[in-house]
Amino acid sequence: MTRIRNIKQLADLAGVSTGTVSRALADSHLISAGTRARIKALADEHGYRPNIMARNLRIQRTGAIGVLIPLGHQTGQHISDPFFITMLGLLADSLTERGYDLLLSRVIPTDGGWLEKVVDSGRVDGLIVIGQSDQADALDKVAARYRPMVVWGGYQAGQVHCSVGSDNRLGGDIAATHLIEGGCRRIAFFGDPRALEISQRLQGCRDAMARVGLTDGPTVLPAQLVAEAAHPDIARFLGDSSQRPQGIVAASDVIAMSALRALAEYGVAVPDDIRVIGFDGLAIGEQTVPRLSTIRQDLTRGAEHLVDMLLRRIGGDDTESVVMMPELVVRASS
Amino acid sequence: MTRIRNIKQLADLAGVSTGTVSRALADSHLISAGTRARIKALADEHGYRPNIMARNLRIQRTGAIGVLIPLGHQTGQHISDPFFITMLGLLADSLTERGYDLLLSRVIPTDGGWLEKVVDSGRVDGLIVIGQSDQADALDKVAARYRPMVVWGGYQAGQVHCSVGSDNRLGGDIAATHLIEGGCRRIAFFGDPRALEISQRLQGCRDAMARVGLTDGPTVLPAQLVAEAAHPDIARFLGDSSQRPQGIVAASDVIAMSALRALAEYGVAVPDDIRVIGFDGLAIGEQTVPRLSTIRQDLTRGAEHLVDMLLRRIGGDDTESVVMMPELVVRASS
DNA sequence: CCAGTCAGTGCAAAGCTTTGCATACCCTGC
DNA sequence: GCAGGGTATGCAAAGCTTTGCACTGACTGG
């Protein structure tokens, strides 16, 4: 009843060779049904499990997909951010359903080779990167030679890596247009445009304003994505009543919530004095006071696309980037 | 400039043996500084990264910690559940800070060996299991021989596996006592007591009621943990106005939110007609209408304990289970 | 009765590192 | 000039599977 730890021991016990054991456990029809059953029973009885590392080394695949969260432009950010977490949960569900494990890494791309390190480590069969941060070039460089990688984020012409994401420019445009239609002329944009997606949202905002003659565009406050870090900046900005905008386009729901909180503290009425619109469409936005208007991205569909396309790429197919339409959700904050 | 894929090629290129390369890359002082620098430069130039699977196989460790979410008593449940996700984010932060990767698995323990499969696979250096579900026995069995495992969940006397969690009985007691002090005599408990933690919360609820002579205890509605599945049951239960309780102890904040929603739909005033209290203290409870009273568990500290203790166990130490004190948070729903 | 087939099994290489031990060389001190 | 002690490197085993190929024996058909 002693524990069996490798295939050799089991082979000796069964009086066959390791090859036979390996094949028997894999249900190969090369092995007679009798031997097969006997070996399996023996393996079961002695609690033998093949060593996955050795197996992976041999067959050159791991059954794991890496999910990477590059925190390029803001070191303070944590994975516990609601957006990442939501996406992560969706990916986990979708991947486990397909029999893959999920290897989570939070990386701070300070050195050049952060992505190569994961790719070449051979630890994963494919890679999902959540957000380009300010690392679009690094992603392109790797994508040129490493196929099984898809990225959640923005799309720009000429991009080498395969991305899934929303039409961020359009989203920003819709958000700003919505505020303008509500009568706003002085608009502020809260978000750090070093991240590709956010710069696109800002661009959309500018476009919408330019169309009605507001060629200066919005005032930009490069707020951090993470709530705790953003709040002081936002509070300071809004504290100066002389520069208060009439409308705020926030680059994410989390930033918008920070803004709502700060405005409440200053006694500014939303949406009467200042209108606020977020971006993402997280569930949490339903629960704010007032309930947050937002530009919804369909994360569920996004996650499914990411996994689908990644598996196709692992299988050798090629895939085009996907740009999904964002959707205006008007609640009570605008 | 051709890509180098294994240590042998690099060794040939450098005109040394593989052993020397291996040591050089590991910065071993056995290798002269000159050779070391030369090899490193060469490795860098040709983009060589050691194959992690081979390395893991050789040194018998993986640098990854498995996080397991057993969904024993309810097949519908998804990882996207807010509680799991919150915990997962905290663990991810804590683990990556300490240089470990996080391998996420959602398992449905139908067959006996679900846990053994992960443990013996050699894919991870240690295991964090989130929630005992109804699998306490399976956990004990494995814990008897596999040291590097810690479990988030309840503690009961005689338990073999090492757990971190709240005093659930006490939490249930506090919750029920709070409702009783608010004048409730007919109390309902929403939650499926097949899970250890929940049965303990129910027990606490019973204890509190017994102390004031309510020996029948609460009416138990074995609601699912996941919101979508629980809602119909809860709505049906509350729809029958003849059996409506005066107070509801929900086994989780998510269940409580479902109850709040159902009550709002029936036009029942909270807390005036029915008082509701949840369990967990998730951030999301701040945003409900009315804001949810709850029993808070300190998940941040819990996650840190889990990781700390796991690493200590990996290092060979032994660790005692930790039971943290839950805390009553009175907001507006009770 | 023999050549040929086929089912079932064994052998050993390959996958890539790490590391204990052996080796080679260069000094130093006597 | 030689024993002894470092220092720098090479050799090869070990870690555990999977799998192409070779082999054995039994059986079929002529």
Short mmCIF file of N, CA, C and O in Angstrom, two decimals, chain B residues 265-318:
data_model
loop_
_atom_site.label_atom_id
_atom_site.label_comp_id
_atom_site.label_asym_id
_atom_site.label_seq_id
_atom_site.Cartn_x
_atom_site.Cartn_y
_atom_site.Cartn_z
N GLU B 265 -39.35 44.46 -4.63
CA GLU B 265 -40.33 44.14 -5.66
C GLU B 265 -41.72 43.90 -5.06
O GLU B 265 -42.74 44.23 -5.66
N TYR B 266 -41.75 43.33 -3.85
CA TYR B 266 -43.04 43.09 -3.21
C TYR B 266 -43.52 44.30 -2.42
O TYR B 266 -44.55 44.24 -1.75
N GLY B 267 -42.73 45.36 -2.43
CA GLY B 267 -43.14 46.55 -1.71
C GLY B 267 -43.03 46.43 -0.20
O GLY B 267 -43.70 47.15 0.54
N VAL B 268 -42.20 45.53 0.24
CA VAL B 268 -42.00 45.38 1.68
C VAL B 268 -40.90 46.35 2.13
O VAL B 268 -39.84 46.42 1.51
N ALA B 269 -41.15 47.11 3.17
CA ALA B 269 -40.18 48.11 3.60
C ALA B 269 -39.08 47.48 4.44
O ALA B 269 -39.35 46.71 5.36
N VAL B 270 -37.85 47.82 4.11
CA VAL B 270 -36.68 47.38 4.88
C VAL B 270 -36.03 48.63 5.45
O VAL B 270 -35.80 49.60 4.71
N PRO B 271 -35.78 48.70 6.75
CA PRO B 271 -35.96 47.65 7.75
C PRO B 271 -37.29 47.70 8.50
O PRO B 271 -37.47 46.91 9.42
N ASP B 272 -38.19 48.60 8.09
CA ASP B 272 -39.39 48.78 8.92
C ASP B 272 -40.24 47.51 9.02
O ASP B 272 -40.65 47.11 10.11
N ASP B 273 -40.53 46.88 7.89
CA ASP B 273 -41.33 45.66 7.94
C ASP B 273 -40.47 44.42 8.21
O ASP B 273 -40.82 43.56 9.00
N ILE B 274 -39.38 44.34 7.49
CA ILE B 274 -38.47 43.21 7.68
C ILE B 274 -37.05 43.75 7.79
O ILE B 274 -36.64 44.60 7.00
N ARG B 275 -36.32 43.25 8.77
CA ARG B 275 -34.92 43.62 8.89
C ARG B 275 -34.06 42.57 8.20
O ARG B 275 -34.36 41.39 8.26
N VAL B 276 -33.01 43.04 7.58
CA VAL B 276 -32.13 42.12 6.84
C VAL B 276 -30.69 42.36 7.25
O VAL B 276 -30.24 43.50 7.35
N ILE B 277 -29.98 41.27 7.48
CA ILE B 277 -28.54 41.40 7.73
C ILE B 277 -27.79 40.35 6.92
O ILE B 277 -28.24 39.21 6.79
N GLY B 278 -26.69 40.78 6.34
CA GLY B 278 -25.91 39.88 5.49
C GLY B 278 -24.69 39.34 6.22
O GLY B 278 -24.61 39.40 7.45
N PHE B 279 -23.78 38.78 5.45
CA PHE B 279 -22.56 38.22 6.03
C PHE B 279 -21.46 38.32 4.98
O PHE B 279 -21.68 37.92 3.82
N ASP B 280 -20.33 38.88 5.36
CA ASP B 280 -19.12 38.98 4.54
C ASP B 280 -18.50 40.37 4.67
O ASP B 280 -17.29 40.50 4.83
N GLY B 281 -19.36 41.41 4.52
CA GLY B 281 -18.81 42.76 4.55
C GLY B 281 -18.16 43.15 3.25
O GLY B 281 -17.17 43.87 3.23
N LEU B 282 -18.69 42.67 2.13
CA LEU B 282 -18.16 43.06 0.83
C LEU B 282 -18.40 44.55 0.59
O LEU B 282 -19.36 45.13 1.09
N ALA B 283 -17.52 45.13 -0.20
CA ALA B 283 -17.62 46.56 -0.50
C ALA B 283 -18.97 46.89 -1.12
O ALA B 283 -19.56 47.95 -0.90
N ILE B 284 -19.47 45.96 -1.89
CA ILE B 284 -20.70 46.17 -2.63
C ILE B 284 -21.88 46.46 -1.72
O ILE B 284 -22.83 47.14 -2.11
N GLY B 285 -21.80 46.00 -0.46
CA GLY B 285 -22.89 46.21 0.47
C GLY B 285 -23.08 47.66 0.86
O GLY B 285 -24.15 48.06 1.33
N GLU B 286 -22.07 48.46 0.63
CA GLU B 286 -22.17 49.90 0.91
C GLU B 286 -23.11 50.58 -0.07
O GLU B 286 -23.55 51.70 0.14
N GLN B 287 -23.36 49.92 -1.17
CA GLN B 287 -24.03 50.60 -2.28
C GLN B 287 -25.47 50.15 -2.48
O GLN B 287 -26.13 50.60 -3.41
N THR B 288 -25.94 49.25 -1.65
CA THR B 288 -27.30 48.77 -1.84
C THR B 288 -28.30 49.78 -1.29
O THR B 288 -27.92 50.71 -0.58
N VAL B 289 -29.53 49.58 -1.64
CA VAL B 289 -30.59 50.43 -1.10
C VAL B 289 -31.62 49.55 -0.39
O VAL B 289 -32.23 48.70 -1.03
N PRO B 290 -31.79 49.66 0.91
CA PRO B 290 -30.95 50.47 1.79
C PRO B 290 -29.60 49.82 2.00
O PRO B 290 -29.46 48.62 1.74
N ARG B 291 -28.64 50.60 2.44
CA ARG B 291 -27.29 50.05 2.66
C ARG B 291 -27.36 48.87 3.61
O ARG B 291 -28.07 48.89 4.61
N LEU B 292 -26.63 47.84 3.28
CA LEU B 292 -26.79 46.54 3.93
C LEU B 292 -26.03 46.42 5.24
O LEU B 292 -24.81 46.60 5.27
N SER B 293 -26.73 46.11 6.29
CA SER B 293 -26.05 45.72 7.53
C SER B 293 -25.45 44.34 7.31
O SER B 293 -25.99 43.53 6.54
N THR B 294 -24.37 44.06 7.99
CA THR B 294 -23.69 42.81 7.69
C THR B 294 -22.75 42.41 8.82
O THR B 294 -22.50 43.20 9.74
N ILE B 295 -22.28 41.18 8.73
CA ILE B 295 -21.22 40.72 9.63
C ILE B 295 -19.95 40.73 8.81
O ILE B 295 -19.81 39.97 7.86
N ARG B 296 -19.03 41.61 9.18
CA ARG B 296 -17.83 41.76 8.34
C ARG B 296 -16.76 40.75 8.70
O ARG B 296 -16.44 40.52 9.84
N GLN B 297 -16.20 40.11 7.66
CA GLN B 297 -15.00 39.31 7.82
C GLN B 297 -13.86 40.14 7.23
O GLN B 297 -14.01 40.73 6.17
N ASP B 298 -12.73 40.12 7.88
CA ASP B 298 -11.61 40.90 7.37
C ASP B 298 -10.85 40.08 6.32
O ASP B 298 -9.91 39.35 6.61
N LEU B 299 -11.29 40.20 5.08
CA LEU B 299 -10.72 39.37 4.03
C LEU B 299 -9.27 39.73 3.74
O LEU B 299 -8.47 38.86 3.40
N THR B 300 -8.95 40.99 3.85
CA THR B 300 -7.56 41.39 3.59
C THR B 300 -6.62 40.67 4.55
O THR B 300 -5.63 40.06 4.13
N ARG B 301 -6.97 40.74 5.82
CA ARG B 301 -6.12 40.06 6.79
C ARG B 301 -6.19 38.55 6.57
O ARG B 301 -5.18 37.85 6.67
N GLY B 302 -7.36 38.06 6.21
CA GLY B 302 -7.50 36.63 5.95
C GLY B 302 -6.58 36.18 4.83
O GLY B 302 -5.88 35.17 4.95
N ALA B 303 -6.55 36.93 3.76
CA ALA B 303 -5.71 36.57 2.62
C ALA B 303 -4.25 36.58 3.03
O ALA B 303 -3.47 35.69 2.67
N GLU B 304 -3.88 37.58 3.82
CA GLU B 304 -2.48 37.62 4.25
C GLU B 304 -2.13 36.43 5.13
O GLU B 304 -1.06 35.84 4.99
N HIS B 305 -3.03 36.08 6.00
CA HIS B 305 -2.81 34.89 6.82
C HIS B 305 -2.64 33.66 5.95
O HIS B 305 -1.75 32.85 6.15
N LEU B 306 -3.52 33.52 4.99
CA LEU B 306 -3.47 32.33 4.14
C LEU B 306 -2.09 32.21 3.48
O LEU B 306 -1.46 31.15 3.52
N VAL B 307 -1.65 33.30 2.90
CA VAL B 307 -0.38 33.25 2.18
C VAL B 307 0.78 33.04 3.15
O VAL B 307 1.65 32.18 2.93
N ASP B 308 0.79 33.82 4.21
CA ASP B 308 1.84 33.66 5.23
C ASP B 308 1.97 32.23 5.68
O ASP B 308 3.04 31.64 5.67
N MET B 309 0.85 31.67 6.07
CA MET B 309 0.88 30.34 6.65
C MET B 309 1.26 29.31 5.60
O MET B 309 2.00 28.37 5.88
N LEU B 310 0.78 29.50 4.41
CA LEU B 310 1.13 28.55 3.36
C LEU B 310 2.64 28.55 3.13
O LEU B 310 3.27 27.49 3.05
N LEU B 311 3.22 29.73 3.05
CA LEU B 311 4.66 29.79 2.82
C LEU B 311 5.42 29.18 4.00
O LEU B 311 6.42 28.49 3.80
N ARG B 312 4.92 29.41 5.18
CA ARG B 312 5.58 28.78 6.33
C ARG B 312 5.48 27.27 6.22
O ARG B 312 6.46 26.55 6.48
N ARG B 313 4.35 26.77 5.81
CA ARG B 313 4.20 25.32 5.67
C ARG B 313 5.09 24.77 4.57
O ARG B 313 5.64 23.68 4.69
N ILE B 314 5.19 25.52 3.49
CA ILE B 314 6.09 25.09 2.42
C ILE B 314 7.51 25.01 2.96
O ILE B 314 8.28 24.12 2.63
N GLY B 315 7.83 25.97 3.83
CA GLY B 315 9.16 25.97 4.43
C GLY B 315 9.37 24.87 5.46
O GLY B 315 10.46 24.71 5.98
N GLY B 316 8.33 24.11 5.75
CA GLY B 316 8.49 22.99 6.66
C GLY B 316 7.92 23.23 8.05
O GLY B 316 7.84 22.31 8.86
N ASP B 317 7.54 24.46 8.35
CA ASP B 317 6.96 24.73 9.66
C ASP B 317 5.57 24.13 9.78
O ASP B 317 4.97 23.74 8.79
N ASP B 318 5.08 24.12 10.97
CA ASP B 318 3.70 23.73 11.17
C ASP B 318 2.92 24.99 11.56
O ASP B 318 3.49 25.94 12.06
#
